GROMACS .gro file of C-alpha atoms in nm:
model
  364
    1UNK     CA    1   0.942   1.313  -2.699
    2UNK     CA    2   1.114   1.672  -2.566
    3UNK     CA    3   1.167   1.635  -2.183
    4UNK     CA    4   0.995   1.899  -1.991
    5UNK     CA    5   1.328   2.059  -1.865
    6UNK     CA    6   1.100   2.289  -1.634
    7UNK     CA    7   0.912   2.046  -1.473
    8UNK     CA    8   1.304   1.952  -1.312
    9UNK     CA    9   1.413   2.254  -1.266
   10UNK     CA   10   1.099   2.352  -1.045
   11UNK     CA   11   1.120   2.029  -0.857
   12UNK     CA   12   1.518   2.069  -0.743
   13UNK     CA   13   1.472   2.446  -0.663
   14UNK     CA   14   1.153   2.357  -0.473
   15UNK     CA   15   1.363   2.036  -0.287
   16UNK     CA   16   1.667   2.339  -0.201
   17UNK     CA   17   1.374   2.515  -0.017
   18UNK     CA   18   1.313   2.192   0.202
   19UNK     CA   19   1.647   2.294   0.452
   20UNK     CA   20   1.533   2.673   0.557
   21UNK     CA   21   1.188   2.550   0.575
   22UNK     CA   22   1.259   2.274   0.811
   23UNK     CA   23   1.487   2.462   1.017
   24UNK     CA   24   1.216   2.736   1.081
   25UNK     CA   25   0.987   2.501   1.226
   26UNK     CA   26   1.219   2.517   1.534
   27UNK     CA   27   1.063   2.817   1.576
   28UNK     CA   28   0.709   2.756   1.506
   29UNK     CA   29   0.495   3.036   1.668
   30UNK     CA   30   0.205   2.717   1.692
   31UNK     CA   31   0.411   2.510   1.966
   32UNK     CA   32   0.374   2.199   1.690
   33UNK     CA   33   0.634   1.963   1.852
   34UNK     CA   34   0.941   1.943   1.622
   35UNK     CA   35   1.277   1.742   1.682
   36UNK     CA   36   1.418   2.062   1.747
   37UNK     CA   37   1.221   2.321   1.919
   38UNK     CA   38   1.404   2.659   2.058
   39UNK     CA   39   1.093   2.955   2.091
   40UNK     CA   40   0.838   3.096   1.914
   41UNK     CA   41   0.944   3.346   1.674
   42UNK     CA   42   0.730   3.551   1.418
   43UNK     CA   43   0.966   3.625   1.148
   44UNK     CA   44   1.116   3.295   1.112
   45UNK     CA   45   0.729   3.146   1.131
   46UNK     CA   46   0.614   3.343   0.829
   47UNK     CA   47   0.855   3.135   0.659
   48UNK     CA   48   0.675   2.836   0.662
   49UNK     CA   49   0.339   2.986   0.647
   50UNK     CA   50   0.450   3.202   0.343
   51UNK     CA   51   0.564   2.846   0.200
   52UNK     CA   52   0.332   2.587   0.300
   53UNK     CA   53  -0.022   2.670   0.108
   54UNK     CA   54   0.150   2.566  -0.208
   55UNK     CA   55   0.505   2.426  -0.117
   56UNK     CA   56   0.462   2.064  -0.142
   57UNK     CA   57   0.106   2.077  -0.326
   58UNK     CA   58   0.350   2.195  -0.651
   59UNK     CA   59   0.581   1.857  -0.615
   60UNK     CA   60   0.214   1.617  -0.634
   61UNK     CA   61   0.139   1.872  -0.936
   62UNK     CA   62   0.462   1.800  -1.127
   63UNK     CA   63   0.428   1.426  -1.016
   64UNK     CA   64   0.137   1.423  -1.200
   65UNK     CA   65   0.289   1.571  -1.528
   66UNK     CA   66   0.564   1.349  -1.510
   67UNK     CA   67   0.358   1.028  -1.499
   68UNK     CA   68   0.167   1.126  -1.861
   69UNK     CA   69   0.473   1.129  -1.968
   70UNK     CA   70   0.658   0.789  -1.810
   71UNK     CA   71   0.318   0.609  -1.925
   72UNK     CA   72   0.390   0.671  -2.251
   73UNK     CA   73   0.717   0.498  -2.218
   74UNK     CA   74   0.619   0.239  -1.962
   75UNK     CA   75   0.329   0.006  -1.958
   76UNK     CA   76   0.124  -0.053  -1.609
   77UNK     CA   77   0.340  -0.311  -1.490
   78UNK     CA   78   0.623  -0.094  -1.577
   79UNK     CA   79   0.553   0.210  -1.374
   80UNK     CA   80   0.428   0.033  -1.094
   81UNK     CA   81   0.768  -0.164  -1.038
   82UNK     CA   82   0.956   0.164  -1.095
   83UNK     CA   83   0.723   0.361  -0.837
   84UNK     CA   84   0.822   0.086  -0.575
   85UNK     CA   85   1.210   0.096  -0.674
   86UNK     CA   86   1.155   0.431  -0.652
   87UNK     CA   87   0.947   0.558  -0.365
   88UNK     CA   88   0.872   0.208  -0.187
   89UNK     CA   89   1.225   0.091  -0.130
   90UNK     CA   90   1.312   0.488  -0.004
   91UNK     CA   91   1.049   0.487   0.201
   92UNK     CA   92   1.119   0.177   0.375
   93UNK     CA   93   1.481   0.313   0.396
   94UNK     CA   94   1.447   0.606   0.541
   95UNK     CA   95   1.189   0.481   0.835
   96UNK     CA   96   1.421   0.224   0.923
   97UNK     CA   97   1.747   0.393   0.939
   98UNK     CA   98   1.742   0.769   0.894
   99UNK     CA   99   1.381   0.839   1.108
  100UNK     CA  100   1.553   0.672   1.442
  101UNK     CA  101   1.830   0.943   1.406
  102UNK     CA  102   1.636   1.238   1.410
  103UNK     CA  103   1.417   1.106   1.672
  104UNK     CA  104   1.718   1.026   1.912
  105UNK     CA  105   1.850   1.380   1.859
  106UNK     CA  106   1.457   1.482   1.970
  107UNK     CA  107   1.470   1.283   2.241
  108UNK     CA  108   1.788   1.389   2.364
  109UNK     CA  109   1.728   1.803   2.319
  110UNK     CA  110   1.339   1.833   2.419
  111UNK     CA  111   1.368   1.553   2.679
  112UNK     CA  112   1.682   1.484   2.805
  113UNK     CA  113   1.731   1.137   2.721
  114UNK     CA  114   1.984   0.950   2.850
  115UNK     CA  115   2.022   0.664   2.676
  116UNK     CA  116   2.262   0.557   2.366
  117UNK     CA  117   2.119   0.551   2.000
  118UNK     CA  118   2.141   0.161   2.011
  119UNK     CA  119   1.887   0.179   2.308
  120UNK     CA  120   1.679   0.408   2.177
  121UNK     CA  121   1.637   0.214   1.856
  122UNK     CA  122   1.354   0.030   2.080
  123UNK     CA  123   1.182   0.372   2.217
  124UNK     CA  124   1.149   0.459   1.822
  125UNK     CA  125   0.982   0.114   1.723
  126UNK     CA  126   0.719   0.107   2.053
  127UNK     CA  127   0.663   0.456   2.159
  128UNK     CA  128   0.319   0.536   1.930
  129UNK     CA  129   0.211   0.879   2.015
  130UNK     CA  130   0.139   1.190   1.807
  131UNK     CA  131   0.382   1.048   1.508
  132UNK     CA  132   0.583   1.381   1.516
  133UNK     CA  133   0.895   1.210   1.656
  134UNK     CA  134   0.930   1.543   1.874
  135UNK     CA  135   0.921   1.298   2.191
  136UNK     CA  136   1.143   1.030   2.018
  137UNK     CA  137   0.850   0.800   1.911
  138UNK     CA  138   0.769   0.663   1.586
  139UNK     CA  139   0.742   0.892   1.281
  140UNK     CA  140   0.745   0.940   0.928
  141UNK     CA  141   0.933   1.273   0.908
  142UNK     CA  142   0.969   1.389   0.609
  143UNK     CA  143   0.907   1.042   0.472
  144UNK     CA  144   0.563   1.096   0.480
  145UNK     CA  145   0.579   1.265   0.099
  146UNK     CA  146   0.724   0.983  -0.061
  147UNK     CA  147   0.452   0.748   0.126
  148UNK     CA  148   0.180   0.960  -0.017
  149UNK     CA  149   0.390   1.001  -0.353
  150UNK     CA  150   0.371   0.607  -0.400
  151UNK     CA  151  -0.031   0.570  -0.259
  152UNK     CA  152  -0.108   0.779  -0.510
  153UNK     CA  153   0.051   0.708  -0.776
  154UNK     CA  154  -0.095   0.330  -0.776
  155UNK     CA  155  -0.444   0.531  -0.677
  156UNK     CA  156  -0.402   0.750  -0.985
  157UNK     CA  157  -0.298   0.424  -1.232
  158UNK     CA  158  -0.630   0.269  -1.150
  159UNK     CA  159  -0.815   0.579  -1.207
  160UNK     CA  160  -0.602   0.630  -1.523
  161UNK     CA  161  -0.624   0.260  -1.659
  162UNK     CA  162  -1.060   0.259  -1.536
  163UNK     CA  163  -1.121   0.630  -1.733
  164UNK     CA  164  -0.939   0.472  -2.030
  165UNK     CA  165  -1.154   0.203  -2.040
  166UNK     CA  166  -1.473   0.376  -1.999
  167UNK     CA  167  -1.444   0.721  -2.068
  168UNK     CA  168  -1.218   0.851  -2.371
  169UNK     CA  169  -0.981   1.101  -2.269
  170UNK     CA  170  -1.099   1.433  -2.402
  171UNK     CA  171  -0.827   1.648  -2.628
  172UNK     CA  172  -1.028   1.998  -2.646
  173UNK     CA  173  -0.816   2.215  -2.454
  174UNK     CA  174  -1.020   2.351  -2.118
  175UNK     CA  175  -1.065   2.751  -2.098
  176UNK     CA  176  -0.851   2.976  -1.884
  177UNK     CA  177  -1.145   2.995  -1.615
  178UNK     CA  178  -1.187   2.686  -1.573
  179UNK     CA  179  -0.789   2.633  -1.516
  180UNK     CA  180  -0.831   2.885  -1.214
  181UNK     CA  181  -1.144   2.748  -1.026
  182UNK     CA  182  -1.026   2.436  -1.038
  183UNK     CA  183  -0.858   2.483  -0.709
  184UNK     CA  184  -1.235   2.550  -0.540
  185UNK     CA  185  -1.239   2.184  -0.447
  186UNK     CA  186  -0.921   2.203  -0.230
  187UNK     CA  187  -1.088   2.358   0.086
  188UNK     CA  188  -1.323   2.063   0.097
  189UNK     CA  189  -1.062   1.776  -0.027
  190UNK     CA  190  -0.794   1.942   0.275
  191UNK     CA  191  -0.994   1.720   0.550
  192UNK     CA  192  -1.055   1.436   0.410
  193UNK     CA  193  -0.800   1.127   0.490
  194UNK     CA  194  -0.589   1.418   0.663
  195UNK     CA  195  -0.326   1.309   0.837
  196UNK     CA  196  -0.113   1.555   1.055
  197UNK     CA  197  -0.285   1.810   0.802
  198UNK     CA  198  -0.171   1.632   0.476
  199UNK     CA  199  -0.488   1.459   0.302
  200UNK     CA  200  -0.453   1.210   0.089
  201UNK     CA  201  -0.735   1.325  -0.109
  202UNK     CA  202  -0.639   1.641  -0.215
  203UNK     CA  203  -0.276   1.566  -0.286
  204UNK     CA  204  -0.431   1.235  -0.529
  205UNK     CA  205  -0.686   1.583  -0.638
  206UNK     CA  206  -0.339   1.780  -0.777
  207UNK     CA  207  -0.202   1.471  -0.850
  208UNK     CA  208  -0.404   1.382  -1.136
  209UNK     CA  209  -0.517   1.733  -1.194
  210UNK     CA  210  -0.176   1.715  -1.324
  211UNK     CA  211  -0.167   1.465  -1.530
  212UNK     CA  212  -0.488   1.541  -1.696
  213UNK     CA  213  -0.478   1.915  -1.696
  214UNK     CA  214  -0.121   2.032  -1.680
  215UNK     CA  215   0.032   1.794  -1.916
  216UNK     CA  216  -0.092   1.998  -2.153
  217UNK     CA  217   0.141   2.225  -2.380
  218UNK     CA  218  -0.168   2.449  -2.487
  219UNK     CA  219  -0.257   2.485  -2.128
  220UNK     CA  220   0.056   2.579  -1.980
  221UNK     CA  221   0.093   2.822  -2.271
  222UNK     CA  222  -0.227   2.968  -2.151
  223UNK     CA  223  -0.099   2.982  -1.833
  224UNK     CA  224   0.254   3.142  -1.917
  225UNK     CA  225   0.100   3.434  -2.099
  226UNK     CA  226  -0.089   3.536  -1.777
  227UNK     CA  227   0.196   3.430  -1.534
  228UNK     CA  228   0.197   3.751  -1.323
  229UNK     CA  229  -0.108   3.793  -1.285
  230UNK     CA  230  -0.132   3.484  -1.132
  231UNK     CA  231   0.173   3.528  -0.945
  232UNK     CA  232   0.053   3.907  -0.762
  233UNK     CA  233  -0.276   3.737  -0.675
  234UNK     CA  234  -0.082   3.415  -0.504
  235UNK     CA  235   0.131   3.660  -0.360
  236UNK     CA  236  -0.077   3.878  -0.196
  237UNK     CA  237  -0.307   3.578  -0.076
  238UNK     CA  238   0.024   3.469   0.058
  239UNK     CA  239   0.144   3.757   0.226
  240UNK     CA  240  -0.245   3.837   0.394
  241UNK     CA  241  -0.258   3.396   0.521
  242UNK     CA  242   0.128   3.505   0.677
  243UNK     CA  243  -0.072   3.824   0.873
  244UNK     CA  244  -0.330   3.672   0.929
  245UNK     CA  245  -0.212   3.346   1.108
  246UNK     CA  246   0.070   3.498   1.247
  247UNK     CA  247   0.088   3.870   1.286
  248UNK     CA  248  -0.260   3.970   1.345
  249UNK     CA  249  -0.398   4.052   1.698
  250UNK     CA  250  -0.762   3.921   1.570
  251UNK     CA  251  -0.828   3.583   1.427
  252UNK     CA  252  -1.039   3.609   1.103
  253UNK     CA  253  -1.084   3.234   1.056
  254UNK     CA  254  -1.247   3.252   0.758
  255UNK     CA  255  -1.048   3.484   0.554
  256UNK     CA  256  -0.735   3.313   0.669
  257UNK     CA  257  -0.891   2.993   0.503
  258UNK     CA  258  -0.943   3.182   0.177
  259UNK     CA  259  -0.631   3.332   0.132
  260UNK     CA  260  -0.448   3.018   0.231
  261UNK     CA  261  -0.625   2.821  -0.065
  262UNK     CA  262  -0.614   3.135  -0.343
  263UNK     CA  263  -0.203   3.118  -0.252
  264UNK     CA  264  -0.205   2.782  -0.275
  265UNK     CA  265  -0.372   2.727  -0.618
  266UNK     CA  266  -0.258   3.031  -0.785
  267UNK     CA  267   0.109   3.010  -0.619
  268UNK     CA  268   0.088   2.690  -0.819
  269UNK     CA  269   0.008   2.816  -1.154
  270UNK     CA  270   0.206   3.089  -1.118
  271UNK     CA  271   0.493   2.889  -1.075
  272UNK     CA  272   0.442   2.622  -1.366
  273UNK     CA  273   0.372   2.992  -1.630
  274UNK     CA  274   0.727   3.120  -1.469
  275UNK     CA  275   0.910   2.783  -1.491
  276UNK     CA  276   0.758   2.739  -1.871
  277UNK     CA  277   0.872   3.041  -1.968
  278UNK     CA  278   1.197   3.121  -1.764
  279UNK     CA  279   1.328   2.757  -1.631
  280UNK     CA  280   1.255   2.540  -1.976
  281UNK     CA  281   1.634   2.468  -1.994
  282UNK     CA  282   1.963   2.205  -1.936
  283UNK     CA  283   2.245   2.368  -1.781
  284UNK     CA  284   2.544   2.149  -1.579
  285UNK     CA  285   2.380   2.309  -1.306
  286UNK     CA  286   2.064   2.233  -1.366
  287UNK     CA  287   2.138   1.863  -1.443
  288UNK     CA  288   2.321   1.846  -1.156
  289UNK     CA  289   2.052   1.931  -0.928
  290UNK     CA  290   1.774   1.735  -1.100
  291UNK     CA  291   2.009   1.417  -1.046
  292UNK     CA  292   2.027   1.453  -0.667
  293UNK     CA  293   1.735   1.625  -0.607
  294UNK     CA  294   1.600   1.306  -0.429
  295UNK     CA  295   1.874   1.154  -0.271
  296UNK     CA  296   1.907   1.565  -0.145
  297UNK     CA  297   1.508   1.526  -0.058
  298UNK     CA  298   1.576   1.212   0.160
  299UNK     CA  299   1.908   1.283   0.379
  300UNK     CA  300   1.848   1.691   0.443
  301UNK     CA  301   1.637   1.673   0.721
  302UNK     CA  302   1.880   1.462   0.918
  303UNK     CA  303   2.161   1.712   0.836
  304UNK     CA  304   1.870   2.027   0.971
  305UNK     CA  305   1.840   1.838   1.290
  306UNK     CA  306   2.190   1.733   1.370
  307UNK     CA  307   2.319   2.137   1.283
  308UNK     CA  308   2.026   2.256   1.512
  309UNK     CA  309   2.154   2.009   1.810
  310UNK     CA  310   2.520   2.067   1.807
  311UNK     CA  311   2.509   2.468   1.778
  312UNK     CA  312   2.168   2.484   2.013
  313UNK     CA  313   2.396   2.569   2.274
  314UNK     CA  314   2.709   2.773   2.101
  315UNK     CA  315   2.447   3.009   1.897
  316UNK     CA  316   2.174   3.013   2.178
  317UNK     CA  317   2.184   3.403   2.235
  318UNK     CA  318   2.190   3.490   1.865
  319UNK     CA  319   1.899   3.400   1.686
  320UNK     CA  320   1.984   3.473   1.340
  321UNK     CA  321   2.297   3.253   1.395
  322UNK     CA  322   2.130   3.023   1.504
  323UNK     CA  323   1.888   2.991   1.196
  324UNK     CA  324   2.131   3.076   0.902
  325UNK     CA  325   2.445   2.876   1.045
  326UNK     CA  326   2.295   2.491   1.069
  327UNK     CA  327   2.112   2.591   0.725
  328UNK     CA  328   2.447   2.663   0.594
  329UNK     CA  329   2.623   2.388   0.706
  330UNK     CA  330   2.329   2.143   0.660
  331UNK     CA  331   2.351   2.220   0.253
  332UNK     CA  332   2.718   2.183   0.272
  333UNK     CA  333   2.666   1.785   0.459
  334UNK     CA  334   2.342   1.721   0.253
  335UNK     CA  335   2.512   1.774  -0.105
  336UNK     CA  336   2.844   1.607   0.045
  337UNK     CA  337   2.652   1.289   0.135
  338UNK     CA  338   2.481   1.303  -0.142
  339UNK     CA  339   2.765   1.253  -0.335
  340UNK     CA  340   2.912   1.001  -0.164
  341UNK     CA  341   2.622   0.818  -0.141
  342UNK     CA  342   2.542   0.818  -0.490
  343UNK     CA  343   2.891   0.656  -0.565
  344UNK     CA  344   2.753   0.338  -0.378
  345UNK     CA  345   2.578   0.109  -0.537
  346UNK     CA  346   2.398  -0.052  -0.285
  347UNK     CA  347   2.324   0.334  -0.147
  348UNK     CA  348   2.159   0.387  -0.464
  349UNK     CA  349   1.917   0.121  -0.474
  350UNK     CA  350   1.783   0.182  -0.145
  351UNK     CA  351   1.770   0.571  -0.261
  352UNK     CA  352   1.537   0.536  -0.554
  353UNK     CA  353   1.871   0.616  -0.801
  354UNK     CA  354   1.952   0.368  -1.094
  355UNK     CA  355   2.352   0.368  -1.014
  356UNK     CA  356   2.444   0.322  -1.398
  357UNK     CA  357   2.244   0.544  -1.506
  358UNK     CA  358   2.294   0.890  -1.277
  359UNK     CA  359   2.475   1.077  -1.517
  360UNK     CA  360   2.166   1.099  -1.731
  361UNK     CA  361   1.810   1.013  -1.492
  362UNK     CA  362   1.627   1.265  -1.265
  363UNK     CA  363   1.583   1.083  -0.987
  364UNK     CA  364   1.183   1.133  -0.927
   0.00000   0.00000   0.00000
């Protein structure tokens, strides 16, 4: 079986995104309580709404791609022991000892808290309150995707394993129409087992709309002739949700809803024509990336945090500084510990990474 060298590439280069995006929700023009929260600031808030129709929507996608293709290598049992290895054992990790971090550093900047980390290991385990850690309770972070990421996937095995059973999977390829109102359902799915705005529902929706859907060589093919297309329509319904939600003096609820789920399905397609047809490739580069790209997803947010707390008060009259420098020097820590993380055996089994193996695995 050919590996899908795009469905990597567009996972890494989507993960690299994760440190700008992060660090602009310091600035969130919303007042949504972050570890690190400085002013509200337009530019650096279109940002994340420019991103976040179709940012993390595209990693369930390519999930669901690259599970047609592990179940033809693994049986049930299989994949279901390498999802916990995988996403389980991370997720567990990262609550226990990367979460308190970043919501000591949150306690410290937005509340002056006086305590030492050791102390306010207790605050993170017993303070319940809005889960976004921005008050030092208890929260997921950015842990929340690999959660979801290993719900789903057990979700989407008994779905799988029941439609085999009862329903044969159909092979006729599905017209290019159909391909682009399949993303009708999403407005309705969005609210359903939401949680802080991420439902469960429609991710598990893309999830297996991969697996069913874009698994398919004729379909992306399909896809890749029309690319641009799709890509000017996700952009301009991503450029109008950005004025709408942020720059406009008049609220057009409605609209705003529409063009945040037209960028957010067509973004997507877009994006799996382009990587097809311009990303389908092994580099050095490229394998490098797609080897870290999940240790990378699990320690950059602590990195974002602890850049944004230690120059908060050196940069505080310069905005831009203030953005680009901790992005800067959070990439340089994040691929640093990376490496030295991955050199650790122990490191690598609580990181979803198969030590022996590194030099030739993607990691998700």
């Amino acid at each position: 079986m050919i590996r899908k060298n795009y469905i990597d590439n567009l996972r890494w280069i989507a993960i690299l995104l994760l440190i700008p995006y992060h660090a602009a929700m310091a600035w969130n023009v919303w007042q949504e309580p972050n570890y690190i929260f400085f002013e509200g600031n337009k530019i650096i808030s279109s940002i994340i709404v420019f991103l976040s129709p179709y940012f993390m929507p595209v990693l369930f996608l390519l999930a669901g791609i690259s599970t047609k293709f592990a179940l033809k290598k693994r049986n049930v049992k299989q994949y279901i022991s390498d999802r916990a290895k995988k996403l389980l054992v991370p997720f567990i990790f990262g609550t226990l000892f990367l979460m308190p971090i970043m919501t000591y550093i949150a306690d410290k900047f937005n509340f002056g808290y006086k305590g030492n980390f050791f102390q306010h290991y207790g605050v993170f385990f017993t303070k319940f309150t809005d889960l976004t850690g921005a008050d030092g309770g208890f929260s997921l972070g950015h842990f929340w995707f690999i959660l979801y990421l290993f719900v789903i996937s057990i979700i989407a095995i008994g779905v799988i394993t029941l439609q085999k059973k009862v329903i044969p999977e159909c092979k006729k390829d599905i017209p290019l129409w159909l391909i682009c109102v399949l993303g009708l359902p999403l407005p309705l799915l969005s609210e359903l087992l939401s949680i802080g705005g991420k439902s469960l529902v429609e991710y598990t929706y893309i999830f297996l709309i991969g697996y069913y859907i874009f698994s398919n060589d004729n379909v992306i093919s399909r896809i890749t002739k029309h690319k641009f297309i799709f890509l000017i329509i996700g952009l301009t319904a991503s450029a109008l949700n950005v004025y709408l939600f942020i720059w406009s003096d008049i609220q057009y609820h409605i609209i705003n809803t529409i063009a945040k789920y037209i960028s957010e399905w067509f973004m997507i397609i877009a994006l799996l024509g382009i990587g097809k047809d311009c990303l389908n490739f092994k580099s050095k580069l490229s394998a490098y990336m797609s080897q870290r790209s999940f240790a990378f997803y699990i320690l950059h947010f602590v990195w974002v945090v602890l850049f944004q707390y230690l120059f908060a008060d050196v940069l505080e009259n310069n905005t831009v500084l203030l953005y680009v420098v901790p992005v800067l020097f959070a990439y340089c820590a994040t691929f640093i510990s990376c490496e030295l993380c991955l050199k650790i055996p122990f490191l690598c089994s609580v990181m979803g990474v198969k030590h022996s193996n590194i030099k030739n695995k993607a990691c998700i």
